[in-house]
PDB file of C-alpha atoms and ligand atoms in Angstrom:
ATOM      1  CA  UNK A   1     -17.253 -18.582  -1.552  1.00 93.00           C
ATOM      2  CA  UNK A   2     -21.202 -18.762  -2.006  1.00 97.00           C
ATOM      3  CA  UNK A   3     -23.515 -16.626  -2.062  1.00 98.00           C
ATOM      4  CA  UNK A   4     -27.040 -16.826   0.082  1.00 98.00           C
ATOM      5  CA  UNK A   5     -30.342 -14.655  -1.059  1.00 98.00           C
ATOM      6  CA  UNK A   6     -32.793 -13.655   1.535  1.00 98.00           C
ATOM      7  CA  UNK A   7     -36.008 -12.384   0.267  1.00 98.00           C
ATOM      8  CA  UNK A   8     -38.487 -10.661   2.900  1.00 97.00           C
ATOM      9  CA  UNK A   9     -41.832 -11.251   1.637  1.00 95.00           C
ATOM     10  CA  UNK A  10     -43.854 -11.139   4.999  1.00 94.00           C
ATOM     11  CA  UNK A  11     -45.191  -7.888   4.832  1.00 88.00           C
ATOM     12  CA  UNK A  12     -49.128  -7.012   4.388  1.00 73.00           C
ATOM     13  CA  UNK A  13     -48.710  -5.053   1.616  1.00 66.00           C
ATOM     14  CA  UNK A  14     -51.551  -2.820   3.470  1.00 62.00           C
ATOM     15  CA  UNK A  15     -50.598   0.497   1.180  1.00 68.00           C
ATOM     16  CA  UNK A  16     -51.259  -1.727  -1.840  1.00 65.00           C
ATOM     17  CA  UNK A  17     -54.377  -3.240  -1.055  1.00 60.00           C
ATOM     18  CA  UNK A  18     -56.244  -0.026   0.824  1.00 59.00           C
ATOM     19  CA  UNK A  19     -59.344   0.755  -0.630  1.00 56.00           C
ATOM     20  CA  UNK A  20     -58.950  -2.280  -2.873  1.00 57.00           C
ATOM     21  CA  UNK A  21     -60.428  -5.163  -1.169  1.00 52.00           C
ATOM     22  CA  UNK A  22     -60.866  -7.047  -4.484  1.00 53.00           C
ATOM     23  CA  UNK A  23     -56.527  -7.177  -4.395  1.00 55.00           C
ATOM     24  CA  UNK A  24     -57.112  -9.898  -1.611  1.00 57.00           C
ATOM     25  CA  UNK A  25     -53.565 -11.233  -2.305  1.00 63.00           C
ATOM     26  CA  UNK A  26     -50.507  -9.918  -0.069  1.00 69.00           C
ATOM     27  CA  UNK A  27     -48.561  -8.166  -3.227  1.00 69.00           C
ATOM     28  CA  UNK A  28     -45.703 -10.661  -3.203  1.00 65.00           C
ATOM     29  CA  UNK A  29     -48.160 -12.846  -4.851  1.00 74.00           C
ATOM     30  CA  UNK A  30     -50.033 -10.571  -7.140  1.00 87.00           C
ATOM     31  CA  UNK A  31     -49.195 -11.351 -10.601  1.00 90.00           C
ATOM     32  CA  UNK A  32     -47.054  -9.064 -13.044  1.00 92.00           C
ATOM     33  CA  UNK A  33     -47.516 -10.361 -16.483  1.00 91.00           C
ATOM     34  CA  UNK A  34     -49.212 -13.421 -15.444  1.00 92.00           C
ATOM     35  CA  UNK A  35     -46.360 -14.508 -13.451  1.00 94.00           C
ATOM     36  CA  UNK A  36     -46.324 -13.915  -9.249  1.00 94.00           C
ATOM     37  CA  UNK A  37     -44.294 -11.029  -8.494  1.00 94.00           C
ATOM     38  CA  UNK A  38     -42.268 -13.133  -6.034  1.00 95.00           C
ATOM     39  CA  UNK A  39     -41.282 -15.587  -9.072  1.00 96.00           C
ATOM     40  CA  UNK A  40     -40.243 -13.073 -11.276  1.00 96.00           C
ATOM     41  CA  UNK A  41     -37.715 -12.058  -8.329  1.00 97.00           C
ATOM     42  CA  UNK A  42     -36.366 -15.666  -7.638  1.00 97.00           C
ATOM     43  CA  UNK A  43     -35.904 -15.883 -11.414  1.00 97.00           C
ATOM     44  CA  UNK A  44     -33.448 -12.833 -11.875  1.00 97.00           C
ATOM     45  CA  UNK A  45     -31.609 -14.162  -8.811  1.00 98.00           C
ATOM     46  CA  UNK A  46     -31.420 -17.809 -10.276  1.00 97.00           C
ATOM     47  CA  UNK A  47     -29.766 -16.427 -13.269  1.00 96.00           C
ATOM     48  CA  UNK A  48     -26.979 -16.011 -11.689  1.00 97.00           C
ATOM     49  CA  UNK A  49     -24.385 -18.788 -11.121  1.00 96.00           C
ATOM     50  CA  UNK A  50     -22.945 -18.123  -7.471  1.00 97.00           C
ATOM     51  CA  UNK A  51     -26.194 -18.073  -6.154  1.00 98.00           C
ATOM     52  CA  UNK A  52     -26.157 -21.511  -4.043  1.00 97.00           C
ATOM     53  CA  UNK A  53     -29.546 -20.937  -2.647  1.00 97.00           C
ATOM     54  CA  UNK A  54     -32.553 -18.834  -1.810  1.00 98.00           C
ATOM     55  CA  UNK A  55     -34.297 -18.196   1.126  1.00 98.00           C
ATOM     56  CA  UNK A  56     -38.030 -16.715   1.074  1.00 98.00           C
ATOM     57  CA  UNK A  57     -39.647 -15.416   4.297  1.00 97.00           C
ATOM     58  CA  UNK A  58     -43.329 -15.454   4.278  1.00 96.00           C
ATOM     59  CA  UNK A  59     -45.663 -15.215   7.042  1.00 95.00           C
ATOM     60  CA  UNK A  60     -46.912 -18.592   8.369  1.00 95.00           C
ATOM     61  CA  UNK A  61     -50.692 -18.547   6.627  1.00 94.00           C
ATOM     62  CA  UNK A  62     -48.352 -18.342   3.360  1.00 94.00           C
ATOM     63  CA  UNK A  63     -46.292 -20.864   3.483  1.00 96.00           C
ATOM     64  CA  UNK A  64     -48.105 -23.755   2.163  1.00 95.00           C
ATOM     65  CA  UNK A  65     -49.291 -21.482  -1.125  1.00 93.00           C
ATOM     66  CA  UNK A  66     -45.444 -20.275  -1.618  1.00 94.00           C
ATOM     67  CA  UNK A  67     -44.388 -23.863  -1.276  1.00 96.00           C
ATOM     68  CA  UNK A  68     -46.228 -24.920  -3.990  1.00 95.00           C
ATOM     69  CA  UNK A  69     -45.331 -22.333  -6.249  1.00 95.00           C
ATOM     70  CA  UNK A  70     -41.917 -22.934  -5.352  1.00 96.00           C
ATOM     71  CA  UNK A  71     -42.441 -26.490  -6.897  1.00 96.00           C
ATOM     72  CA  UNK A  72     -44.560 -25.364  -9.648  1.00 96.00           C
ATOM     73  CA  UNK A  73     -42.430 -22.967 -10.845  1.00 97.00           C
ATOM     74  CA  UNK A  74     -38.892 -25.528 -10.870  1.00 96.00           C
ATOM     75  CA  UNK A  75     -37.572 -24.058  -7.865  1.00 95.00           C
ATOM     76  CA  UNK A  76     -37.761 -26.965  -5.746  1.00 90.00           C
ATOM     77  CA  UNK A  77     -34.442 -27.898  -3.863  1.00 90.00           C
ATOM     78  CA  UNK A  78     -33.158 -24.213  -4.452  1.00 95.00           C
ATOM     79  CA  UNK A  79     -35.737 -22.255  -2.886  1.00 98.00           C
ATOM     80  CA  UNK A  80     -36.294 -22.756   1.167  1.00 97.00           C
ATOM     81  CA  UNK A  81     -39.518 -21.206   2.584  1.00 97.00           C
ATOM     82  CA  UNK A  82     -38.872 -20.042   6.011  1.00 97.00           C
ATOM     83  CA  UNK A  83     -41.645 -18.144   8.717  1.00 97.00           C
ATOM     84  CA  UNK A  84     -41.113 -14.428   8.497  1.00 97.00           C
ATOM     85  CA  UNK A  85     -41.608 -11.966  11.424  1.00 96.00           C
ATOM     86  CA  UNK A  86     -43.444  -8.902  12.668  1.00 94.00           C
ATOM     87  CA  UNK A  87     -41.102  -6.587  10.896  1.00 94.00           C
ATOM     88  CA  UNK A  88     -38.727  -6.625   8.151  1.00 95.00           C
ATOM     89  CA  UNK A  89     -35.454  -7.358  10.096  1.00 97.00           C
ATOM     90  CA  UNK A  90     -37.616 -10.554  12.171  1.00 97.00           C
ATOM     91  CA  UNK A  91     -38.051 -11.742   8.808  1.00 97.00           C
ATOM     92  CA  UNK A  92     -34.420 -11.303   7.578  1.00 98.00           C
ATOM     93  CA  UNK A  93     -33.434 -12.533  11.121  1.00 98.00           C
ATOM     94  CA  UNK A  94     -35.352 -15.620  10.758  1.00 98.00           C
ATOM     95  CA  UNK A  95     -34.248 -16.746   7.346  1.00 98.00           C
ATOM     96  CA  UNK A  96     -30.383 -15.766   8.432  1.00 98.00           C
ATOM     97  CA  UNK A  97     -30.879 -18.305  11.198  1.00 97.00           C
ATOM     98  CA  UNK A  98     -31.759 -20.971   8.716  1.00 97.00           C
ATOM     99  CA  UNK A  99     -28.590 -20.278   6.703  1.00 97.00           C
ATOM    100  CA  UNK A 100     -25.236 -22.260   7.430  1.00 95.00           C
ATOM    101  CA  UNK A 101     -22.910 -20.012   5.877  1.00 93.00           C
ATOM    102  CA  UNK A 102     -18.933 -20.041   6.289  1.00 96.00           C
ATOM    103  CA  UNK A 103     -17.878 -16.629   7.278  1.00 95.00           C
ATOM    104  CA  UNK A 104     -16.802 -15.474   3.713  1.00 96.00           C
ATOM    105  CA  UNK A 105     -19.808 -16.440   2.009  1.00 98.00           C
ATOM    106  CA  UNK A 106     -22.027 -13.387   0.976  1.00 98.00           C
ATOM    107  CA  UNK A 107     -25.452 -13.227   2.073  1.00 98.00           C
ATOM    108  CA  UNK A 108     -27.830 -11.005  -0.483  1.00 98.00           C
ATOM    109  CA  UNK A 109     -30.913  -9.366   1.240  1.00 98.00           C
ATOM    110  CA  UNK A 110     -33.139  -8.111  -1.587  1.00 98.00           C
ATOM    111  CA  UNK A 111     -37.170  -6.894  -1.173  1.00 97.00           C
ATOM    112  CA  UNK A 112     -39.735  -9.819  -2.748  1.00 96.00           C
ATOM    113  CA  UNK A 113     -41.538  -6.636  -4.122  1.00 95.00           C
ATOM    114  CA  UNK A 114     -38.273  -5.408  -6.177  1.00 97.00           C
ATOM    115  CA  UNK A 115     -39.079  -8.106  -9.552  1.00 96.00           C
ATOM    116  CA  UNK A 116     -37.218  -5.722 -11.758  1.00 97.00           C
ATOM    117  CA  UNK A 117     -34.152  -6.743 -10.423  1.00 97.00           C
ATOM    118  CA  UNK A 118     -31.487  -7.831 -13.147  1.00 96.00           C
ATOM    119  CA  UNK A 119     -28.705 -10.207 -13.304  1.00 96.00           C
ATOM    120  CA  UNK A 120     -26.468  -7.863 -14.066  1.00 96.00           C
ATOM    121  CA  UNK A 121     -26.608  -5.667 -11.148  1.00 98.00           C
ATOM    122  CA  UNK A 122     -27.070  -8.608  -8.673  1.00 98.00           C
ATOM    123  CA  UNK A 123     -23.648  -9.624 -10.699  1.00 98.00           C
ATOM    124  CA  UNK A 124     -22.058  -5.876  -9.465  1.00 98.00           C
ATOM    125  CA  UNK A 125     -23.116  -6.095  -5.943  1.00 98.00           C
ATOM    126  CA  UNK A 126     -21.292  -8.998  -5.231  1.00 98.00           C
ATOM    127  CA  UNK A 127     -18.248  -8.101  -7.155  1.00 98.00           C
ATOM    128  CA  UNK A 128     -18.490  -4.823  -4.457  1.00 98.00           C
ATOM    129  CA  UNK A 129     -19.009  -7.303  -1.380  1.00 98.00           C
ATOM    130  CA  UNK A 130     -15.947  -8.982  -2.705  1.00 98.00           C
ATOM    131  CA  UNK A 131     -14.093  -6.098  -2.503  1.00 98.00           C
ATOM    132  CA  UNK A 132     -15.356  -4.140   0.380  1.00 98.00           C
ATOM    133  CA  UNK A 133     -17.132  -6.936   2.846  1.00 98.00           C
ATOM    134  CA  UNK A 134     -20.292  -4.771   2.129  1.00 98.00           C
ATOM    135  CA  UNK A 135     -22.356  -3.016  -0.370  1.00 98.00           C
ATOM    136  CA  UNK A 136     -25.915  -2.461  -1.663  1.00 98.00           C
ATOM    137  CA  UNK A 137     -27.571  -0.828  -4.448  1.00 98.00           C
ATOM    138  CA  UNK A 138     -28.283   2.994  -4.526  1.00 98.00           C
ATOM    139  CA  UNK A 139     -30.331   5.509  -6.554  1.00 97.00           C
ATOM    140  CA  UNK A 140     -28.716   8.943  -6.632  1.00 94.00           C
ATOM    141  CA  UNK A 141     -30.951  11.716  -5.633  1.00 91.00           C
ATOM    142  CA  UNK A 142     -32.628  13.715  -8.551  1.00 89.00           C
ATOM    143  CA  UNK A 143     -35.042  16.099  -6.540  1.00 91.00           C
ATOM    144  CA  UNK A 144     -33.819  18.147  -3.697  1.00 92.00           C
ATOM    145  CA  UNK A 145     -34.030  16.748  -0.574  1.00 93.00           C
ATOM    146  CA  UNK A 146     -35.415  18.637   2.259  1.00 95.00           C
ATOM    147  CA  UNK A 147     -35.526  18.002   6.135  1.00 95.00           C
ATOM    148  CA  UNK A 148     -38.649  18.422   7.744  1.00 96.00           C
ATOM    149  CA  UNK A 149     -40.376  18.527  11.098  1.00 96.00           C
ATOM    150  CA  UNK A 150     -43.915  17.323  11.456  1.00 94.00           C
ATOM    151  CA  UNK A 151     -46.144  19.477  12.940  1.00 93.00           C
ATOM    152  CA  UNK A 152     -49.686  19.707  14.008  1.00 93.00           C
ATOM    153  CA  UNK A 153     -50.266  21.837  10.577  1.00 90.00           C
ATOM    154  CA  UNK A 154     -48.179  20.043   8.570  1.00 93.00           C
ATOM    155  CA  UNK A 155     -44.460  19.300   7.629  1.00 95.00           C
ATOM    156  CA  UNK A 156     -42.071  22.326   7.994  1.00 96.00           C
ATOM    157  CA  UNK A 157     -38.673  22.529   5.983  1.00 97.00           C
ATOM    158  CA  UNK A 158     -35.678  22.637   8.837  1.00 97.00           C
ATOM    159  CA  UNK A 159     -32.676  22.411   6.513  1.00 97.00           C
ATOM    160  CA  UNK A 160     -32.030  21.368   2.815  1.00 96.00           C
ATOM    161  CA  UNK A 161     -29.444  18.265   2.380  1.00 94.00           C
ATOM    162  CA  UNK A 162     -27.110  18.711  -0.742  1.00 92.00           C
ATOM    163  CA  UNK A 163     -28.609  16.300  -3.411  1.00 91.00           C
ATOM    164  CA  UNK A 164     -24.843  15.143  -4.140  1.00 91.00           C
ATOM    165  CA  UNK A 165     -24.899  13.544  -0.465  1.00 92.00           C
ATOM    166  CA  UNK A 166     -27.783  11.505  -0.884  1.00 94.00           C
ATOM    167  CA  UNK A 167     -28.647   7.935  -2.481  1.00 96.00           C
ATOM    168  CA  UNK A 168     -31.845   6.301  -1.729  1.00 96.00           C
ATOM    169  CA  UNK A 169     -30.993   2.711  -0.569  1.00 97.00           C
ATOM    170  CA  UNK A 170     -32.377  -0.076  -2.752  1.00 98.00           C
ATOM    171  CA  UNK A 171     -31.833  -3.425  -2.570  1.00 98.00           C
ATOM    172  CA  UNK A 172     -29.863  -6.086  -3.243  1.00 98.00           C
ATOM    173  CA  UNK A 173     -27.733  -5.506   0.126  1.00 98.00           C
ATOM    174  CA  UNK A 174     -24.913  -7.806   0.711  1.00 98.00           C
ATOM    175  CA  UNK A 175     -22.266  -8.799   3.160  1.00 98.00           C
ATOM    176  CA  UNK A 176     -19.828 -11.220   3.892  1.00 98.00           C
ATOM    177  CA  UNK A 177     -21.921 -13.920   6.456  1.00 98.00           C
ATOM    178  CA  UNK A 178     -19.724 -13.266   9.663  1.00 98.00           C
ATOM    179  CA  UNK A 179     -20.235  -9.049   8.974  1.00 98.00           C
ATOM    180  CA  UNK A 180     -23.925  -9.675   8.649  1.00 98.00           C
ATOM    181  CA  UNK A 181     -24.827 -12.046  11.651  1.00 98.00           C
ATOM    182  CA  UNK A 182     -22.365  -9.721  14.321  1.00 98.00           C
ATOM    183  CA  UNK A 183     -24.461  -6.534  12.945  1.00 98.00           C
ATOM    184  CA  UNK A 184     -27.633  -8.190  13.654  1.00 98.00           C
ATOM    185  CA  UNK A 185     -26.407  -9.709  16.837  1.00 98.00           C
ATOM    186  CA  UNK A 186     -25.147  -6.263  18.116  1.00 98.00           C
ATOM    187  CA  UNK A 187     -29.176  -4.564  16.914  1.00 98.00           C
ATOM    188  CA  UNK A 188     -30.609  -7.446  18.801  1.00 97.00           C
ATOM    189  CA  UNK A 189     -28.941  -6.645  22.121  1.00 98.00           C
ATOM    190  CA  UNK A 190     -29.343  -3.172  21.637  1.00 97.00           C
ATOM    191  CA  UNK A 191     -32.917  -3.427  20.808  1.00 97.00           C
ATOM    192  CA  UNK A 192     -32.329  -1.617  17.310  1.00 98.00           C
ATOM    193  CA  UNK A 193     -34.551  -1.967  14.785  1.00 97.00           C
ATOM    194  CA  UNK A 194     -34.086  -0.580  11.439  1.00 97.00           C
ATOM    195  CA  UNK A 195     -35.565  -0.389   8.000  1.00 95.00           C
ATOM    196  CA  UNK A 196     -32.592  -2.066   5.877  1.00 97.00           C
ATOM    197  CA  UNK A 197     -29.734  -4.201   6.511  1.00 98.00           C
ATOM    198  CA  UNK A 198     -27.202  -1.582   5.726  1.00 98.00           C
ATOM    199  CA  UNK A 199     -28.101   0.697   8.878  1.00 98.00           C
ATOM    200  CA  UNK A 200     -27.527  -2.295  11.344  1.00 98.00           C
ATOM    201  CA  UNK A 201     -24.250  -2.660   9.412  1.00 98.00           C
ATOM    202  CA  UNK A 202     -23.369   0.435   9.837  1.00 98.00           C
ATOM    203  CA  UNK A 203     -23.983   0.850  13.543  1.00 98.00           C
ATOM    204  CA  UNK A 204     -21.699  -2.015  13.736  1.00 98.00           C
ATOM    205  CA  UNK A 205     -18.629   0.172  12.573  1.00 97.00           C
ATOM    206  CA  UNK A 206     -18.061  -1.508   8.907  1.00 98.00           C
ATOM    207  CA  UNK A 207     -18.188   0.517   5.848  1.00 98.00           C
ATOM    208  CA  UNK A 208     -20.742   0.033   3.211  1.00 98.00           C
ATOM    209  CA  UNK A 209     -20.132   0.667  -0.601  1.00 98.00           C
ATOM    210  CA  UNK A 210     -22.969   1.848  -3.030  1.00 98.00           C
ATOM    211  CA  UNK A 211     -23.458   0.534  -6.431  1.00 98.00           C
ATOM    212  CA  UNK A 212     -25.607   2.544  -9.099  1.00 96.00           C
ATOM    213  CA  UNK A 213     -28.796   0.704  -9.343  1.00 95.00           C
ATOM    214  CA  UNK A 214     -31.822   1.702 -11.531  1.00 94.00           C
ATOM    215  CA  UNK A 215     -35.303   3.511 -11.451  1.00 94.00           C
ATOM    216  CA  UNK A 216     -36.625   0.337 -12.822  1.00 95.00           C
ATOM    217  CA  UNK A 217     -35.618  -1.633  -9.622  1.00 97.00           C
ATOM    218  CA  UNK A 218     -38.486   0.383  -7.660  1.00 96.00           C
ATOM    219  CA  UNK A 219     -40.580  -1.272  -4.814  1.00 95.00           C
ATOM    220  CA  UNK A 220     -43.924  -1.884  -5.938  1.00 94.00           C
ATOM    221  CA  UNK A 221     -45.728  -0.553  -2.966  1.00 90.00           C
ATOM    222  CA  UNK A 222     -49.173   1.507  -4.003  1.00 86.00           C
ATOM    223  CA  UNK A 223     -51.662   0.733  -6.485  1.00 83.00           C
ATOM    224  CA  UNK A 224     -50.451   2.304 -10.038  1.00 91.00           C
ATOM    225  CA  UNK A 225     -47.151   0.483  -9.193  1.00 94.00           C
ATOM    226  CA  UNK A 226     -47.913  -2.771 -11.200  1.00 93.00           C
ATOM    227  CA  UNK A 227     -48.949  -1.048 -14.484  1.00 93.00           C
ATOM    228  CA  UNK A 228     -45.428   0.734 -14.080  1.00 95.00           C
ATOM    229  CA  UNK A 229     -43.666  -2.389 -13.274  1.00 95.00           C
ATOM    230  CA  UNK A 230     -45.356  -4.243 -16.512  1.00 94.00           C
ATOM    231  CA  UNK A 231     -44.374  -1.185 -18.418  1.00 93.00           C
ATOM    232  CA  UNK A 232     -40.555  -1.420 -17.400  1.00 94.00           C
ATOM    233  CA  UNK A 233     -40.762  -5.495 -17.871  1.00 91.00           C
ATOM    234  CA  UNK A 234     -42.060  -4.765 -21.647  1.00 89.00           C
ATOM    235  CA  UNK A 235     -38.520  -2.890 -21.794  1.00 85.00           C
ATOM    236  CA  UNK A 236     -36.866  -5.985 -20.761  1.00 75.00           C
ATOM    237  CA  UNK A 237     -38.655  -9.090 -21.967  1.00 54.00           C
ATOM    238  CA  UNK A 238     -35.490 -10.866 -22.218  1.00 56.00           C
ATOM    239  CA  UNK A 239     -35.110 -11.394 -18.622  1.00 53.00           C
ATOM    240  CA  UNK A 240     -38.484 -12.136 -17.199  1.00 53.00           C
TER     241      UNK A 240
HETATM  242  O1  C5P B 301     -43.009  -3.237   4.053  1.00 86.65           O
HETATM  243  P1  C5P B 301     -42.022  -2.821   2.949  1.00 86.65           P
HETATM  244  O2  C5P B 301     -42.437  -2.062   1.478  1.00 86.65           O
HETATM  245  O3  C5P B 301     -40.611  -2.086   3.581  1.00 86.65           O
HETATM  246  O4  C5P B 301     -41.668  -3.941   2.808  1.00 86.65           O
HETATM  247  C1  C5P B 301     -40.156  -4.403   2.178  1.00 86.65           C
HETATM  248  C2  C5P B 301     -40.068  -6.005   2.226  1.00 86.65           C
HETATM  249  O5  C5P B 301     -39.797  -6.276   3.476  1.00 86.65           O
HETATM  250  C3  C5P B 301     -41.329  -6.443   1.616  1.00 86.65           C
HETATM  251  O6  C5P B 301     -40.652  -7.632   0.603  1.00 86.65           O
HETATM  252  C4  C5P B 301     -41.439  -7.151   2.584  1.00 86.65           C
HETATM  253  O7  C5P B 301     -42.565  -7.859   2.350  1.00 86.65           O
HETATM  254  C5  C5P B 301     -40.742  -7.314   3.566  1.00 86.65           C
HETATM  255  N1  C5P B 301     -41.473  -7.648   5.135  1.00 86.65           N
HETATM  256  C6  C5P B 301     -41.351  -8.573   5.658  1.00 86.65           C
HETATM  257  N2  C5P B 301     -41.827  -8.826   6.832  1.00 86.65           N
HETATM  258  C7  C5P B 301     -42.438  -7.864   7.403  1.00 86.65           C
HETATM  259  C8  C5P B 301     -42.350  -6.656   6.855  1.00 86.65           C
HETATM  260  C9  C5P B 301     -41.728  -6.498   5.657  1.00 86.65           C
HETATM  261  O8  C5P B 301     -40.729  -9.269   5.225  1.00 86.65           O
HETATM  262  N3  C5P B 301     -43.058  -8.035   8.549  1.00 86.65           N
END
């Protein structure tokens, strides 16, 4: 059993750069403690011995820049750069098509912009996939969750979802290769587009287990998040 990692990194990061024209680079290329965010992410997965290869999906215009970084940071041979698509699902599909995996191999998909993932959580996810065939990292909700209806006047609550039934989906999201391929094929046939891989696997009829995540594994999305990431990083310097 081998583990392959897909890192979708082809987003434009428009929420990050809105109103900040000086932040010219897409967010996955912004630096955290002097190192590009994506490199922190690659380092975390490179620490896990079962990982055989990593596939990063980026926009066509970023392929050269990333290929140079992969070389400069010593990942040549272990990291493959593929072209991303118009949405996250397409980016992951392109990477999935580039991987030659056996049915029982494991594929982990992880947001490039969650650089504070740690090796222990990655290893727990792999073990859960070995047991259940599908597992994602999730964070129990601490806030009370409301379902709302959007109106011209703003949001109106339609119901309260008991928070013990809620986890917030993080990544990595891991699956046996045969299951992920079937889920992607069925989604493509039905023109279903989801915001994570688990939603495709759920609709393919498989059960997906949840592994406990951590608040540090958050998605760098908006201005201010970089400072928050630096704060978490200072508390776990050994890993990065
Ligand atoms: O936009 P969002 O924050 O949900 O993006 C999650 C991840 O998916 C990011 O790492 C982003 O770069 C990636 N993505 C992608 N291709 C797209 C859109 C987003 O690889 N077309």
